[in-house]
Coordinates of C-alpha atoms in Angstrom, one line a residue:
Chain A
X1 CA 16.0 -10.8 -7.3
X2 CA 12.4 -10.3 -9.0
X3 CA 10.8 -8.2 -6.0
X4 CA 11.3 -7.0 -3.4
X5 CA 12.0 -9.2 -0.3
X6 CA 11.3 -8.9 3.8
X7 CA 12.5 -10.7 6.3
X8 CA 11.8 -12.1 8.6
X9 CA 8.2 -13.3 7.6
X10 CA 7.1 -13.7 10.8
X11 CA 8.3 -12.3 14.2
X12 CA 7.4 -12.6 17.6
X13 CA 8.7 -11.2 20.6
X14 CA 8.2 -10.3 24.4
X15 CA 7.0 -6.3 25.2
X16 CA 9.6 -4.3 25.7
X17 CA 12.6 -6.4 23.3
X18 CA 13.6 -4.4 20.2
X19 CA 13.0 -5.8 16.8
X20 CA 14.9 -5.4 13.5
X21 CA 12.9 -5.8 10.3
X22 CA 14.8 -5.7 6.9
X23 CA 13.7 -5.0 3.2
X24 CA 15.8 -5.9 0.1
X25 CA 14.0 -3.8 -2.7
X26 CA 14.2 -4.4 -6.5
X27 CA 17.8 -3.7 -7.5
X28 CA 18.0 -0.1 -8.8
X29 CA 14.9 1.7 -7.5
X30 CA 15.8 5.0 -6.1
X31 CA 12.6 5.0 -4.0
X32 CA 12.1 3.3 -0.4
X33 CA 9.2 3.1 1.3
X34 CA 7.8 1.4 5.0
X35 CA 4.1 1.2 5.6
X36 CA 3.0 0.1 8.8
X37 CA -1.2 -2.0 7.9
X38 CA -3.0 -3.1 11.4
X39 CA -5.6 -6.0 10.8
X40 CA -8.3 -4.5 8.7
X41 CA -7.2 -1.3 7.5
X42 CA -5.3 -0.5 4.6
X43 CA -1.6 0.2 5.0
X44 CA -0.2 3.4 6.4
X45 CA 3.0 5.6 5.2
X46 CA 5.4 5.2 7.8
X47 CA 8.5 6.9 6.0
X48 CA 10.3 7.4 2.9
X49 CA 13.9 7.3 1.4
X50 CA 15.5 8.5 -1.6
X51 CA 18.3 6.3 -1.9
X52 CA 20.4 6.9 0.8
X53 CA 18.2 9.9 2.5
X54 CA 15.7 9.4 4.6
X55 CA 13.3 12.2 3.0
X56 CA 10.3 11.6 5.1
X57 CA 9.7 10.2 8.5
X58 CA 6.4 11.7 9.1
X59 CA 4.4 9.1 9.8
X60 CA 6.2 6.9 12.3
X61 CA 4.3 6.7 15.7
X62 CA 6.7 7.5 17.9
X63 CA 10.5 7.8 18.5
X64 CA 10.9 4.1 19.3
X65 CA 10.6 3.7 15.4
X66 CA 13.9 3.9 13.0
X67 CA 14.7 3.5 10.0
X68 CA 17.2 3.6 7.6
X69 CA 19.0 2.4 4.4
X70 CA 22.6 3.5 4.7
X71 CA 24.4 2.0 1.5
X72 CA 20.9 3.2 -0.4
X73 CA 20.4 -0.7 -1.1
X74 CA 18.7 -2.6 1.7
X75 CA 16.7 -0.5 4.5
X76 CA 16.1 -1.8 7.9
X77 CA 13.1 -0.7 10.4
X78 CA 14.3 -0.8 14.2
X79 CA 11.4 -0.9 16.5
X80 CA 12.5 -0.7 20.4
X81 CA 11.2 -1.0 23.9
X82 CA 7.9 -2.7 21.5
X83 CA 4.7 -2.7 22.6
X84 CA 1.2 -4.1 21.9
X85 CA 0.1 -1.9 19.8
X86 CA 3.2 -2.4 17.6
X87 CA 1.6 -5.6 16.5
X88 CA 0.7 -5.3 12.5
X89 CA 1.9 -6.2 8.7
X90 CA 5.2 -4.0 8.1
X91 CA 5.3 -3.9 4.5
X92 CA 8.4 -2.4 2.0
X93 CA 7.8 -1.1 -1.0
X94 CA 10.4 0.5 -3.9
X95 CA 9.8 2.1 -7.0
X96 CA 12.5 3.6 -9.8
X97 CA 11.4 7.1 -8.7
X98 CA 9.2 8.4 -6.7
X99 CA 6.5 8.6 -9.2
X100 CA 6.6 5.3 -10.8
X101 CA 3.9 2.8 -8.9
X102 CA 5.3 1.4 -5.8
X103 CA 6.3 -2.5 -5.6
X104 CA 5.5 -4.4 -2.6
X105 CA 7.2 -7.4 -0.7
X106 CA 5.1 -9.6 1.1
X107 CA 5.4 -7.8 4.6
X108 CA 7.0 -8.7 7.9
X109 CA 3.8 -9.5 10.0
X110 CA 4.8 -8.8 13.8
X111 CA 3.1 -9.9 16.8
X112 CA 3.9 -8.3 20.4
X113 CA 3.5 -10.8 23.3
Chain B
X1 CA -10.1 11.8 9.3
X2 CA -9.7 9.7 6.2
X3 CA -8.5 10.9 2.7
X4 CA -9.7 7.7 1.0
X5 CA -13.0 6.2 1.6
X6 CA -13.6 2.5 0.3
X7 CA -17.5 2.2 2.0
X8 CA -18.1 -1.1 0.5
X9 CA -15.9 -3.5 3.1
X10 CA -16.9 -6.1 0.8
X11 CA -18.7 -7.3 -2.5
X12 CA -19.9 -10.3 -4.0
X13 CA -20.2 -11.1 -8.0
X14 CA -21.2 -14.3 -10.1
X15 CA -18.4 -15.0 -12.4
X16 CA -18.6 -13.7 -16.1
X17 CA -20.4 -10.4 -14.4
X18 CA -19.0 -6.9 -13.9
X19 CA -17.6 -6.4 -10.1
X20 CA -17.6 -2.3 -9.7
X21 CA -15.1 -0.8 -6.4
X22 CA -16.0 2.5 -5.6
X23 CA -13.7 5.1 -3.7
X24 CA -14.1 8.7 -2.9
X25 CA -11.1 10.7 -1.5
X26 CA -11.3 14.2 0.1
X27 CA -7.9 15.7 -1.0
X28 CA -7.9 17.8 -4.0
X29 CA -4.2 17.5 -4.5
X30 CA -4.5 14.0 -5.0
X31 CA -3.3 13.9 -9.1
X32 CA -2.6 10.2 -9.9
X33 CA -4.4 7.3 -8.4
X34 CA -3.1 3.6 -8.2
X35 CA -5.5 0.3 -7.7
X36 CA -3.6 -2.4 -5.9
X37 CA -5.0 -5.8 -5.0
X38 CA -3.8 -8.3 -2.4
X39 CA -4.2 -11.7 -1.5
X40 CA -3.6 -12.9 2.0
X41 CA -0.1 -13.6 3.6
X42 CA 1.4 -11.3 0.1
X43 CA 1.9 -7.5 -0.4
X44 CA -1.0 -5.1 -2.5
X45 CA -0.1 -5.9 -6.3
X46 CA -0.2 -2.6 -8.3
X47 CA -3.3 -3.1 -10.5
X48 CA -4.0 -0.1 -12.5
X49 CA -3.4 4.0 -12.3
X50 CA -4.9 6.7 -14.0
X51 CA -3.8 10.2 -13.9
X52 CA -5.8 13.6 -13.0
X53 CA -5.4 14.7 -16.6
X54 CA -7.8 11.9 -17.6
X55 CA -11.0 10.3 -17.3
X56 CA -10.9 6.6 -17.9
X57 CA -7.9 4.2 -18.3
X58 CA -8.5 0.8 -19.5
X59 CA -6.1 -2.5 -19.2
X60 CA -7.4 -5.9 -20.4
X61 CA -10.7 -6.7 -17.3
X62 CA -10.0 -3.4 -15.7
X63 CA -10.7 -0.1 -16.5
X64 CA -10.5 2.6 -13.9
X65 CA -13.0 5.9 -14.3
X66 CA -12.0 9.4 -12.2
X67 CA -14.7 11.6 -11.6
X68 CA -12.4 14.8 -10.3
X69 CA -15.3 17.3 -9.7
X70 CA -16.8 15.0 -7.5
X71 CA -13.4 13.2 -6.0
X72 CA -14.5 9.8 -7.1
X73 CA -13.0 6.8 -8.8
X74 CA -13.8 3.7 -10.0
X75 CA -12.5 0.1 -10.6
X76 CA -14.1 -1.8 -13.2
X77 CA -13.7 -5.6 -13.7
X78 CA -15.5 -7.0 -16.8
X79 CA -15.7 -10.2 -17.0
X80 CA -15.0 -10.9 -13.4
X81 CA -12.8 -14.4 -12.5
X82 CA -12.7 -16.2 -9.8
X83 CA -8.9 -15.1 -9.1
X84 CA -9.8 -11.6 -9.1
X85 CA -11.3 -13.3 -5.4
X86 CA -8.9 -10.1 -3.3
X87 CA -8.7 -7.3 -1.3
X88 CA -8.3 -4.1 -3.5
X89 CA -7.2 -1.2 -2.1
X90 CA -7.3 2.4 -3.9
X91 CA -4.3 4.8 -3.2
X92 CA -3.8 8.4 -4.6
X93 CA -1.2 10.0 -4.2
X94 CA 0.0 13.6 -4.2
X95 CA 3.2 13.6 -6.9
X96 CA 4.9 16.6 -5.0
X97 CA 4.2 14.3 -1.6
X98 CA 4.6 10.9 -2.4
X99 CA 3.8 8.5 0.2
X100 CA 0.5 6.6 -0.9
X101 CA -2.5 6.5 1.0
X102 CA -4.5 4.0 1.3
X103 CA -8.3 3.2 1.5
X104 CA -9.4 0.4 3.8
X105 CA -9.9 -1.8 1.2
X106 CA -13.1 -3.6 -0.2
X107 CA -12.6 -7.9 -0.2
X108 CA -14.0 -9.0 -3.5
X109 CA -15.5 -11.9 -4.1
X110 CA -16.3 -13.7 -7.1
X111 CA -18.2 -16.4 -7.1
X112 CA -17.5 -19.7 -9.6

């Protein structure tokens, strides 16, 4: 693939369900990263992973957030018991190392009912 | 307390003009600073970086100035288009800590 790649696009779902949001990042970057962007403020560092090791989980909110990439391929972000203020533009990004510019995909945008 | 301040929320040029972003960050360990731009519904774009060992990096349209005594950067876009129409965001980063962090973005406008 060309970029990296999210899905779903869009997700909505009731208070309290878990979601499962899943990045594909550009084949051979080392680098993993989730950013969490609520509606006008720029995007904010949620955690990190260097291929398989998650080397960073500093910024998510609370313990109802998970992450991980276990093969050091495709990461997925777990989200339970959701809640309102959940609601925002989960974006991926991967980069060859962690120095090289970050590549985005086009975000998971998820609303909370 | 923000590390990256973007204090123009938006700007508005005539095409062929120069369009100048401004951001100011607080963290002195900050040594390499990316420009990103996004369009709606997509993910930032990396623009254009420049490192702390330097002053002024220039691609193409856009050159980016860093003022490091005075924790200041600049985007510069000369002649503006009417695609550069985005959101651009500027993110340092600390290369021993390397999550980005984001400004809150300035929406430019350029106007045909």
């Amino acid at each position: 693939g060309a970029g990296v790649s999210q899905s779903p696009r869009y997700k909505v779902a009731k208070r309290g369900q878990d979601v499962a949001l899943r990045c594909d990042p550009i084949s051979g970057h080392v680098s993993l990263f989730w950013y969490q962007q609520a509606l006008g403020q720029g995007p904010e560092f949620l955690t990190y992973f260097q291929n398989e090791a998650q080397l960073d989980k500093s910024g998510l909110p609370s313990d109802r957030f998970f992450a991980e990439r276990p093969e050091g391929s495709v990461s997925t972000l777990k989200i339970q018991r959701t809640q309102q203020e959940d609601s925002a533009v989960y974006l991926c990004a991967s980069s060859l190392d962690s120095n090289q510019p970050q590549h985005f995909g086009d975000g998971t945008r998820l609303s909370i009912l | 307390d923000q590390q990256v301040k973007q204090n123009s929320p938006s700007l508005s040029v005539q095409e062929g003009r120069i369009s100048i972003l401004n951001c100011d960050y607080t963290n002195s360990m900050f040594d390499y600073f990316l420009w990103y731009k996004k369009y709606p519904a997509e993910g930032p774009t990396f623009l254009i970086s420049i490192s702390s060992i330097k002053d002024k990096n220039e691609d193409g349209r856009f050159t980016v100035f860093l003022n490091k005594s005075a924790k200041h950067l600049s985007l510069h876009i000369v002649p503006s288009q009417p695609g550069d129409s985005a959101v651009y965001f500027c993110a340092p980063l600390n290369s021993g800590n390397t999550p980005l962090v984001f400004g809150k973005g300035t929406r430019l406008s350029v106007i045909a």
